[in-house]
Short mmCIF file of C-alpha atoms in Angstrom, two decimals:
data_model
loop_
_atom_site.label_atom_id
_atom_site.label_comp_id
_atom_site.label_asym_id
_atom_site.label_seq_id
_atom_site.Cartn_x
_atom_site.Cartn_y
_atom_site.Cartn_z
CA MET A 1 121.95 98.17 128.02
CA ASP A 2 122.90 94.49 128.29
CA LEU A 3 126.18 93.92 130.14
CA LYS A 4 125.87 90.16 130.60
CA GLY A 5 129.19 88.57 129.64
CA LYS A 6 130.75 91.96 128.81
CA ASN A 7 134.25 92.75 130.06
CA VAL A 8 133.85 95.84 132.23
CA LEU A 9 136.80 97.61 133.82
CA LEU A 10 136.02 99.65 136.94
CA ILE A 11 138.73 102.19 137.80
CA GLY A 12 138.76 103.60 141.33
CA LEU A 13 137.44 101.91 144.43
CA ALA A 14 135.38 104.42 146.40
CA LYS A 15 131.78 104.74 147.55
CA THR A 16 130.42 104.81 144.00
CA GLY A 17 132.82 102.04 143.03
CA ILE A 18 131.39 99.66 145.62
CA SER A 19 127.81 100.26 144.47
CA THR A 20 128.82 99.93 140.82
CA ILE A 21 130.62 96.61 141.35
CA LYS A 22 127.62 95.16 143.17
CA LEU A 23 125.28 96.12 140.33
CA LEU A 24 127.66 94.88 137.62
CA ASP A 25 127.82 91.56 139.45
CA LYS A 26 124.00 91.34 139.43
CA LEU A 27 124.05 92.09 135.69
CA GLU A 28 126.52 89.19 135.20
CA ALA A 29 129.31 91.31 133.71
CA ASN A 30 132.90 90.11 133.80
CA ILE A 31 134.39 92.66 136.18
CA THR A 32 137.98 93.83 136.46
CA VAL A 33 138.56 96.23 139.34
CA ASN A 34 141.57 98.53 139.24
CA ASP A 35 142.86 100.98 141.83
CA ILE A 36 146.28 102.57 142.22
CA LYS A 37 146.06 101.97 145.97
CA THR A 38 147.36 98.68 147.35
CA GLU A 39 145.27 95.85 148.77
CA GLU A 40 146.45 96.79 152.27
CA LYS A 41 145.18 100.38 151.95
CA LEU A 42 141.86 99.18 150.52
CA SER A 43 141.22 96.45 153.08
CA ASP A 44 138.08 98.10 154.52
CA ILE A 45 136.50 98.55 151.10
CA LEU A 46 137.47 95.06 149.92
CA SER A 47 135.79 93.57 152.96
CA GLU A 48 132.50 95.00 151.66
CA LEU A 49 133.03 93.14 148.38
CA LYS A 50 133.91 89.72 149.77
CA ASP A 51 130.68 88.19 148.41
CA ILE A 52 131.39 89.32 144.83
CA LYS A 53 132.52 86.21 142.99
CA ASN A 54 132.75 87.42 139.40
CA ALA A 55 135.47 90.04 139.81
CA LYS A 56 139.23 90.12 139.63
CA TYR A 57 141.35 92.85 141.21
CA ILE A 58 144.40 94.67 139.89
CA LEU A 59 145.63 96.83 142.76
CA GLY A 60 148.64 99.07 143.25
CA TYR A 61 149.19 99.69 139.53
CA HIS A 62 147.29 100.05 136.25
CA PRO A 63 147.03 97.05 133.88
CA GLU A 64 149.11 96.98 130.71
CA GLU A 65 146.69 94.94 128.59
CA VAL A 66 143.25 96.48 127.93
CA SER A 67 142.36 95.29 124.43
CA HIS A 68 139.79 92.80 125.78
CA ILE A 69 137.86 95.50 127.69
CA ASP A 70 134.38 96.38 126.33
CA LEU A 71 133.62 99.28 128.69
CA ALA A 72 135.52 101.27 131.32
CA VAL A 73 133.69 102.90 134.26
CA VAL A 74 135.71 105.57 136.06
CA SER A 75 135.07 106.72 139.63
CA PRO A 76 134.76 110.53 140.05
CA GLY A 77 138.07 110.81 141.92
CA VAL A 78 140.08 109.49 138.95
CA PRO A 79 141.34 112.28 136.62
CA LEU A 80 140.51 111.65 132.97
CA ASP A 81 143.89 113.00 131.82
CA LEU A 82 145.87 110.17 133.42
CA PRO A 83 148.10 108.39 130.85
CA PHE A 84 146.25 105.13 131.59
CA ILE A 85 142.85 106.72 130.85
CA LYS A 86 144.23 108.28 127.68
CA LYS A 87 145.38 104.81 126.64
CA LEU A 88 141.81 103.54 126.97
CA TYR A 89 140.51 106.38 124.82
CA SER A 90 143.18 105.76 122.17
CA SER A 91 142.21 102.09 122.13
CA ASN A 92 138.61 103.12 121.30
CA ILE A 93 137.31 101.79 124.60
CA GLU A 94 134.36 103.82 125.86
CA VAL A 95 135.08 105.52 129.21
CA ILE A 96 132.08 106.63 131.28
CA GLY A 97 131.31 107.43 134.91
CA GLU A 98 128.86 105.94 137.38
CA VAL A 99 126.20 108.61 136.66
CA GLU A 100 126.30 107.88 132.94
CA LEU A 101 126.15 104.13 133.54
CA ALA A 102 123.15 104.52 135.84
CA TYR A 103 121.40 106.77 133.32
CA ARG A 104 121.71 104.09 130.63
CA LEU A 105 120.41 101.35 132.93
CA LEU A 106 117.50 103.25 134.52
CA ASP A 107 113.90 103.04 133.33
CA ASN A 108 113.52 106.65 132.15
CA PRO A 109 112.89 108.57 135.41
CA THR A 110 112.70 112.39 135.51
CA PHE A 111 116.15 113.76 136.31
CA VAL A 112 116.72 117.13 137.96
CA GLY A 113 120.47 117.81 137.68
CA ILE A 114 122.05 120.44 139.95
CA THR A 115 125.60 121.75 139.80
CA GLY A 116 127.64 124.86 140.62
CA THR A 117 130.63 125.68 142.77
CA ASN A 118 128.58 126.30 145.92
CA GLY A 119 125.06 125.64 147.14
CA LYS A 120 124.60 122.30 145.36
CA THR A 121 123.86 120.27 148.47
CA THR A 122 121.40 122.75 149.98
CA THR A 123 119.57 123.23 146.67
CA THR A 124 119.47 119.50 145.94
CA SER A 125 118.10 118.81 149.43
CA LEU A 126 115.50 121.57 149.00
CA VAL A 127 114.30 120.26 145.64
CA GLY A 128 114.18 116.74 147.05
CA GLU A 129 112.06 117.88 150.00
CA ILE A 130 109.68 119.75 147.69
CA PHE A 131 109.08 116.67 145.54
CA LYS A 132 108.70 114.46 148.60
CA ALA A 133 106.16 116.91 150.01
CA ALA A 134 104.34 116.71 146.66
CA LYS A 135 104.09 112.92 147.24
CA GLU A 136 106.32 112.07 144.26
CA ASP A 137 108.48 108.93 144.23
CA THR A 138 111.69 110.88 144.94
CA TYR A 139 115.35 109.89 145.21
CA VAL A 140 118.00 112.42 146.29
CA VAL A 141 121.24 111.12 144.81
CA GLY A 142 124.63 111.87 143.30
CA ASN A 143 127.38 113.85 144.95
CA ILE A 144 125.12 114.44 147.95
CA GLY A 145 125.70 110.93 149.30
CA LYS A 146 123.73 108.10 147.70
CA PRO A 147 125.14 107.04 144.30
CA VAL A 148 122.73 107.23 141.36
CA ILE A 149 123.58 103.63 140.50
CA GLU A 150 121.79 102.43 143.66
CA THR A 151 118.43 103.47 142.17
CA VAL A 152 118.76 101.09 139.20
CA GLY A 153 116.02 98.47 139.46
CA VAL A 154 114.19 100.60 142.06
CA ALA A 155 113.28 103.88 140.32
CA ASN A 156 111.03 103.88 137.26
CA GLU A 157 109.44 106.25 134.74
CA LYS A 158 107.26 107.75 137.50
CA SER A 159 110.24 108.56 139.74
CA VAL A 160 112.08 111.84 140.21
CA LEU A 161 115.85 111.66 140.70
CA VAL A 162 117.13 114.91 142.21
CA THR A 163 120.82 114.69 141.44
CA GLU A 164 123.72 116.74 142.79
CA LEU A 165 126.52 116.67 140.22
CA SER A 166 130.15 117.65 140.72
CA SER A 167 132.49 118.71 137.92
CA PHE A 168 134.23 115.35 138.36
CA GLN A 169 130.99 113.47 137.68
CA LEU A 170 130.05 115.71 134.76
CA GLU A 171 133.40 115.24 132.99
CA SER A 172 132.42 111.70 131.99
CA ILE A 173 128.89 112.47 130.74
CA VAL A 174 128.02 111.09 127.28
CA ASP A 175 124.23 110.68 126.96
CA PHE A 176 122.97 111.86 130.37
CA LYS A 177 120.01 114.21 129.84
CA PRO A 178 118.13 115.79 132.77
CA ARG A 179 114.64 117.21 132.33
CA VAL A 180 115.77 120.22 134.38
CA SER A 181 119.37 121.31 134.83
CA MET A 182 120.67 124.03 137.14
CA ILE A 183 123.99 125.86 137.35
CA LEU A 184 123.98 127.89 140.56
CA ASN A 185 127.29 129.78 140.37
CA LEU A 186 130.87 129.44 139.16
CA SER A 187 134.06 130.40 141.00
CA PRO A 188 137.58 128.90 140.96
CA ASP A 189 137.62 125.39 142.44
CA HIS A 190 139.39 122.07 141.81
CA LEU A 191 141.96 123.81 139.61
CA ASN A 192 144.51 121.21 140.66
CA ARG A 193 142.32 118.76 138.70
CA HIS A 194 140.93 120.92 135.87
CA HIS A 195 144.05 123.14 135.51
CA THR A 196 142.14 126.14 134.09
CA MET A 197 138.87 127.90 134.89
CA GLU A 198 137.82 127.33 131.27
CA ASN A 199 138.16 123.55 131.68
CA TYR A 200 136.22 123.69 134.95
CA ILE A 201 133.36 125.63 133.33
CA MET A 202 133.31 123.23 130.37
CA ALA A 203 132.91 120.30 132.73
CA LYS A 204 130.01 122.02 134.50
CA ALA A 205 128.36 122.87 131.16
CA ASN A 206 128.12 119.16 130.34
CA ILE A 207 125.02 119.11 132.54
CA PHE A 208 122.93 120.63 129.72
CA LYS A 209 124.80 119.46 126.61
CA ASN A 210 122.22 116.78 125.70
CA GLN A 211 119.12 118.78 126.58
CA ASP A 212 116.67 119.94 123.89
CA LYS A 213 113.78 122.39 123.55
CA ASN A 214 111.54 120.22 125.72
CA ASP A 215 113.92 120.59 128.69
CA PHE A 216 114.76 123.47 131.04
CA THR A 217 118.10 124.97 132.05
CA ILE A 218 118.06 127.26 135.11
CA LEU A 219 120.97 129.71 135.36
CA ASN A 220 122.13 132.37 137.84
CA TYR A 221 121.59 135.65 136.00
CA ASP A 222 123.75 137.56 138.50
CA ASP A 223 126.82 135.39 137.82
CA GLU A 224 128.27 136.56 134.50
CA ALA A 225 130.12 133.29 133.78
CA VAL A 226 126.90 131.33 134.36
CA ARG A 227 124.73 133.76 132.38
CA GLU A 228 127.00 133.48 129.34
CA LEU A 229 126.40 129.72 129.21
CA ALA A 230 122.88 130.44 127.93
CA ASN A 231 124.43 130.87 124.49
CA LYS A 232 125.41 127.18 124.52
CA CYS A 233 121.99 125.84 125.59
CA ASN A 234 119.53 124.12 123.25
CA SER A 235 116.95 123.96 126.03
CA GLN A 236 114.51 126.54 127.44
CA VAL A 237 116.66 128.88 129.54
CA LEU A 238 115.25 130.42 132.71
CA TYR A 239 117.08 132.57 135.26
CA PHE A 240 117.03 133.33 138.97
CA SER A 241 118.21 136.76 140.08
CA ARG A 242 118.53 138.82 143.24
CA LYS A 243 119.61 141.92 141.30
CA SER A 244 117.48 142.11 138.15
CA GLN A 245 113.69 142.05 137.79
CA ASP A 246 113.89 141.81 134.01
CA VAL A 247 114.31 138.04 133.74
CA SER A 248 112.23 135.08 132.68
CA GLY A 249 112.31 132.77 135.67
CA VAL A 250 112.29 134.07 139.24
CA TYR A 251 113.44 137.31 140.86
CA VAL A 252 113.09 139.46 143.99
CA ASN A 253 110.99 142.62 143.65
CA ASP A 254 111.39 145.94 145.49
CA GLU A 255 109.21 144.73 148.38
CA GLY A 256 111.41 141.67 148.90
CA ASN A 257 108.86 139.31 147.36
CA ILE A 258 110.06 136.30 145.39
CA VAL A 259 108.26 136.46 142.04
CA ILE A 260 108.01 133.58 139.58
CA ASN A 261 107.87 134.99 136.04
CA VAL A 262 107.50 132.17 133.51
CA ASP A 263 104.06 132.02 131.87
CA LYS A 264 102.69 134.68 134.26
CA LYS A 265 103.87 136.64 137.30
CA ILE A 266 103.20 134.88 140.62
CA VAL A 267 104.25 136.18 144.04
CA LEU A 268 105.54 133.09 145.84
CA LEU A 269 106.43 134.52 149.27
CA ASN A 270 108.58 137.21 150.87
CA LYS A 271 112.27 136.47 151.28
CA ASP A 272 111.95 137.13 155.03
CA GLU A 273 109.66 134.08 155.25
CA LEU A 274 112.45 131.73 154.12
CA SER A 275 113.76 129.41 156.82
CA LEU A 276 117.38 129.58 155.60
CA PRO A 277 119.59 132.63 156.37
CA GLY A 278 121.85 134.53 153.98
CA GLY A 279 121.75 135.88 150.45
CA HIS A 280 123.29 132.71 149.04
CA ASN A 281 120.42 130.69 150.48
CA LEU A 282 117.95 133.11 148.92
CA GLU A 283 119.48 132.14 145.57
CA ASN A 284 119.32 128.43 146.44
CA CYS A 285 115.64 128.77 147.37
CA MET A 286 114.79 130.65 144.16
CA ALA A 287 116.50 128.03 142.00
CA ALA A 288 114.79 125.18 143.84
CA ALA A 289 111.36 126.83 143.61
CA LEU A 290 111.75 127.49 139.89
CA GLY A 291 112.85 123.92 139.15
CA ALA A 292 109.87 122.50 141.02
CA TYR A 293 107.46 124.98 139.40
CA VAL A 294 108.36 124.10 135.80
CA LEU A 295 107.83 120.44 136.64
CA GLY A 296 104.31 121.17 137.86
CA VAL A 297 104.61 121.09 141.65
CA ASP A 298 101.79 122.92 143.45
CA LEU A 299 102.76 126.42 144.63
CA ASP A 300 101.47 125.83 148.17
CA VAL A 301 103.77 122.81 148.51
CA ILE A 302 106.77 124.87 147.37
CA ARG A 303 105.91 127.70 149.78
CA GLU A 304 105.56 125.41 152.78
CA VAL A 305 108.90 123.69 152.21
CA LEU A 306 110.73 127.00 151.74
CA LYS A 307 109.26 128.24 155.03
CA THR A 308 110.13 125.13 157.07
CA PHE A 309 113.25 123.58 155.52
CA LYS A 310 116.11 123.03 157.98
CA ALA A 311 119.75 123.56 157.02
CA VAL A 312 121.51 120.43 155.81
CA GLU A 313 124.22 118.88 157.95
CA HIS A 314 127.64 120.57 157.57
CA ARG A 315 126.18 123.67 155.85
CA LEU A 316 125.85 126.56 158.33
CA GLU A 317 124.63 123.93 160.78
CA TYR A 318 123.95 125.24 164.28
CA VAL A 319 125.72 123.03 166.83
CA ARG A 320 125.23 124.68 170.24
CA THR A 321 125.54 127.90 172.24
CA LEU A 322 127.95 127.85 175.18
CA ASP A 323 128.70 130.85 177.41
CA GLY A 324 126.88 133.07 174.93
CA VAL A 325 129.05 131.84 172.01
CA MET A 326 127.37 130.18 169.02
CA TYR A 327 129.18 127.26 167.33
CA VAL A 328 128.42 126.63 163.64
CA ASN A 329 129.52 123.72 161.45
CA ASP A 330 130.12 124.70 157.81
CA SER A 331 132.50 121.86 156.93
CA LYS A 332 130.90 121.84 153.46
CA GLY A 333 132.72 125.15 152.88
CA THR A 334 135.42 123.52 150.77
CA ASN A 335 136.53 126.55 148.74
CA PRO A 336 137.08 130.27 149.45
CA ASP A 337 133.88 131.43 147.75
CA SER A 338 131.80 129.09 149.90
CA THR A 339 133.46 130.42 153.04
CA ILE A 340 132.81 134.01 151.90
CA LYS A 341 129.10 133.14 151.81
CA ALA A 342 129.34 131.65 155.30
CA VAL A 343 131.23 134.59 156.82
CA THR A 344 128.85 137.17 155.34
CA SER A 345 125.84 135.33 156.79
CA TYR A 346 126.66 136.66 160.28
CA LYS A 347 126.94 140.18 161.64
CA ASN A 348 128.52 139.05 164.94
CA PRO A 349 132.30 138.80 165.48
CA ILE A 350 133.63 135.48 164.15
CA ILE A 351 136.43 133.16 165.15
CA LEU A 352 137.02 131.34 161.87
CA ILE A 353 138.48 127.81 161.80
CA ALA A 354 139.93 127.25 158.33
CA GLY A 355 142.49 125.26 156.38
CA GLY A 356 142.83 121.84 154.80
CA TYR A 357 143.77 120.18 151.51
CA ASP A 358 145.31 122.48 148.92
CA LYS A 359 143.30 122.77 145.68
CA ASP A 360 145.50 125.59 144.35
CA SER A 361 143.01 128.18 145.61
CA THR A 362 143.86 131.77 146.49
CA TYR A 363 142.57 133.43 149.67
CA ASP A 364 142.92 137.17 149.00
CA GLU A 365 139.24 137.90 148.33
CA LEU A 366 138.09 135.78 151.27
CA LEU A 367 140.43 137.52 153.70
CA ASP A 368 139.61 140.98 152.35
CA ILE A 369 135.94 140.32 153.09
CA ALA A 370 136.63 138.47 156.36
CA LYS A 371 138.37 141.54 157.82
CA GLU A 372 134.90 143.05 158.35
CA ASN A 373 133.91 140.71 161.17
CA VAL A 374 136.46 137.88 161.60
CA LYS A 375 138.39 138.79 164.74
CA ALA A 376 140.60 135.67 164.84
CA LEU A 377 141.79 132.93 162.52
CA VAL A 378 142.43 129.39 163.78
CA LEU A 379 144.26 127.47 161.06
CA LEU A 380 144.98 123.78 160.55
CA GLY A 381 145.89 121.40 157.75
CA ALA A 382 148.12 121.63 154.69
CA THR A 383 147.04 125.14 153.69
CA ALA A 384 147.53 126.72 157.14
CA PRO A 385 150.90 128.34 156.22
CA LYS A 386 149.49 129.66 152.93
CA ILE A 387 146.41 131.20 154.56
CA GLU A 388 148.48 132.63 157.43
CA ALA A 389 150.93 134.30 155.03
CA CYS A 390 148.05 135.88 153.10
CA ALA A 391 146.25 136.93 156.30
CA LYS A 392 149.32 138.76 157.58
CA THR A 393 149.42 140.87 154.41
CA LYS A 394 145.78 141.81 155.10
CA GLY A 395 146.52 143.03 158.64
CA PHE A 396 145.09 140.14 160.68
CA GLU A 397 146.67 140.16 164.12
CA THR A 398 145.17 137.14 165.88
CA ILE A 399 146.20 134.02 163.96
CA LYS A 400 146.61 130.67 165.70
CA ARG A 401 148.06 127.54 164.09
CA VAL A 402 146.82 124.23 165.55
CA LYS A 403 147.58 120.57 164.90
CA ASP A 404 144.07 119.09 164.87
CA MET A 405 140.37 119.79 165.32
CA LYS A 406 140.41 119.17 169.06
CA GLU A 407 142.98 121.91 169.52
CA ALA A 408 141.16 124.16 167.03
CA VAL A 409 137.93 123.99 169.06
CA LYS A 410 139.80 124.47 172.35
CA VAL A 411 141.69 127.54 171.11
CA SER A 412 138.54 129.01 169.52
CA HIS A 413 136.67 128.56 172.81
CA GLU A 414 139.44 130.42 174.63
CA LEU A 415 139.43 133.29 172.09
CA ALA A 416 135.64 133.72 171.96
CA SER A 417 133.60 136.20 173.99
CA GLU A 418 129.86 136.35 174.59
CA GLY A 419 128.06 137.21 171.35
CA ASP A 420 130.77 135.74 169.10
CA VAL A 421 130.37 132.97 166.51
CA VAL A 422 132.89 130.13 166.26
CA LEU A 423 132.58 129.10 162.64
CA LEU A 424 134.18 126.05 161.04
CA SER A 425 134.26 126.96 157.34
CA PRO A 426 137.61 125.67 156.08
CA ALA A 427 137.68 127.14 152.52
CA CYS A 428 139.51 123.92 151.63
CA ALA A 429 138.80 120.26 150.98
CA SER A 430 139.28 117.80 153.83
CA TRP A 431 141.47 115.15 152.20
CA ASP A 432 144.74 116.03 153.93
CA MET A 433 143.33 115.09 157.36
CA TYR A 434 139.94 113.42 156.77
CA THR A 435 138.30 111.08 154.28
CA SER A 436 135.47 113.55 153.68
CA PHE A 437 134.04 116.90 154.77
CA GLU A 438 131.32 114.95 156.61
CA VAL A 439 133.90 113.24 158.83
CA ARG A 440 135.58 116.63 159.45
CA GLY A 441 132.26 118.24 160.38
CA ARG A 442 131.36 115.46 162.81
CA ASP A 443 134.79 115.76 164.43
CA PHE A 444 134.14 119.47 164.94
CA LYS A 445 130.69 118.81 166.43
CA ASP A 446 132.00 116.09 168.73
CA ASN A 447 134.70 118.41 170.06
CA VAL A 448 132.25 121.30 170.48
CA ASN A 449 129.79 119.10 172.36
CA ASN A 450 132.62 117.88 174.59
CA LEU A 451 133.54 121.40 175.74
#
């Protein structure tokens, strides 16, 4: 893909936007950068681009004239149903995302694409560690932190790109084709962006739309919405299941052994040997093992990583124990279903810190399940009133509203008794108070360590 002298419009200045602009500049494209935010609000980002000479900036509004544009690259945070984006489509200007652009520019590496509502980061990290342990040239990229575009010119046909993909990134897929795709689970999320569950599922399904019979799609057999997507796949479909032993892929037998069942039945290890706690992590481990197996990784390598892998930062991350109380950072719990998985990972009484940006989620199921062992709710952020109102209908008696994380940790510390777990698992995105869930999680850890 030759972009030299082409007029490329980049819409949305964020982490991926910075990396994309820098690469486009190296490729000698004529760059127009557009963001609805003003120059003042983008000052920190613009300072990182001060050495880019071949770019002009249109900030604070969208441009009227687009007829000269050859290609538009949209950052994941920009909705594709904006009137301005629709105008580009109607003008027959191709609109793609950073992942698609990187795919076209890369030198044919092996892609493992991983999506789902929850578990993406843990599974992506696991798969990455397995391939690194197998001594492969491995890059862990995508929604997990490092943009795919940063591997252009570095990765090659011998590389493996383990790629976490959000629904936002998958919306703008055109040609992207992973060798292995995974859909871990599907539950309501980002409905303020996608509007309906059907639209959300369609975006996720883009991960396998270009795959063929030489590729693999790994689906969660126990999730009916995911299982039904097999009917849309042109690839070889394999499943992971905790509940059924009648699947091609990987399952758990009556003795608790994880069994790979593809070309033959192979006992990998017992689920009690896994380093990660919780049923959701059992699923993540099975999916990761199956993806590595079909790409030829040695079984002993897979076993060793599954036995020793440490939880990723912000996902059920142990922080410290103080006065017999364990503090756990699950800032990556950005929707109710994710927080359900966190809450059900512990048998001890929980003080749950929750609340944040409103993605039009509902909290009934979470709070019904949380009644089992959540003895107090500490709520902050935009959704605090909504969660509190729902909690009161469920019979919760101890509900505290706080203004910030420092107060949330202080109040939780006061409420906790020996043997309790103080769990930050917000069930909401962070964008009302923080730039990312990572920043929120570090704020929690800083305040816990300052107790």
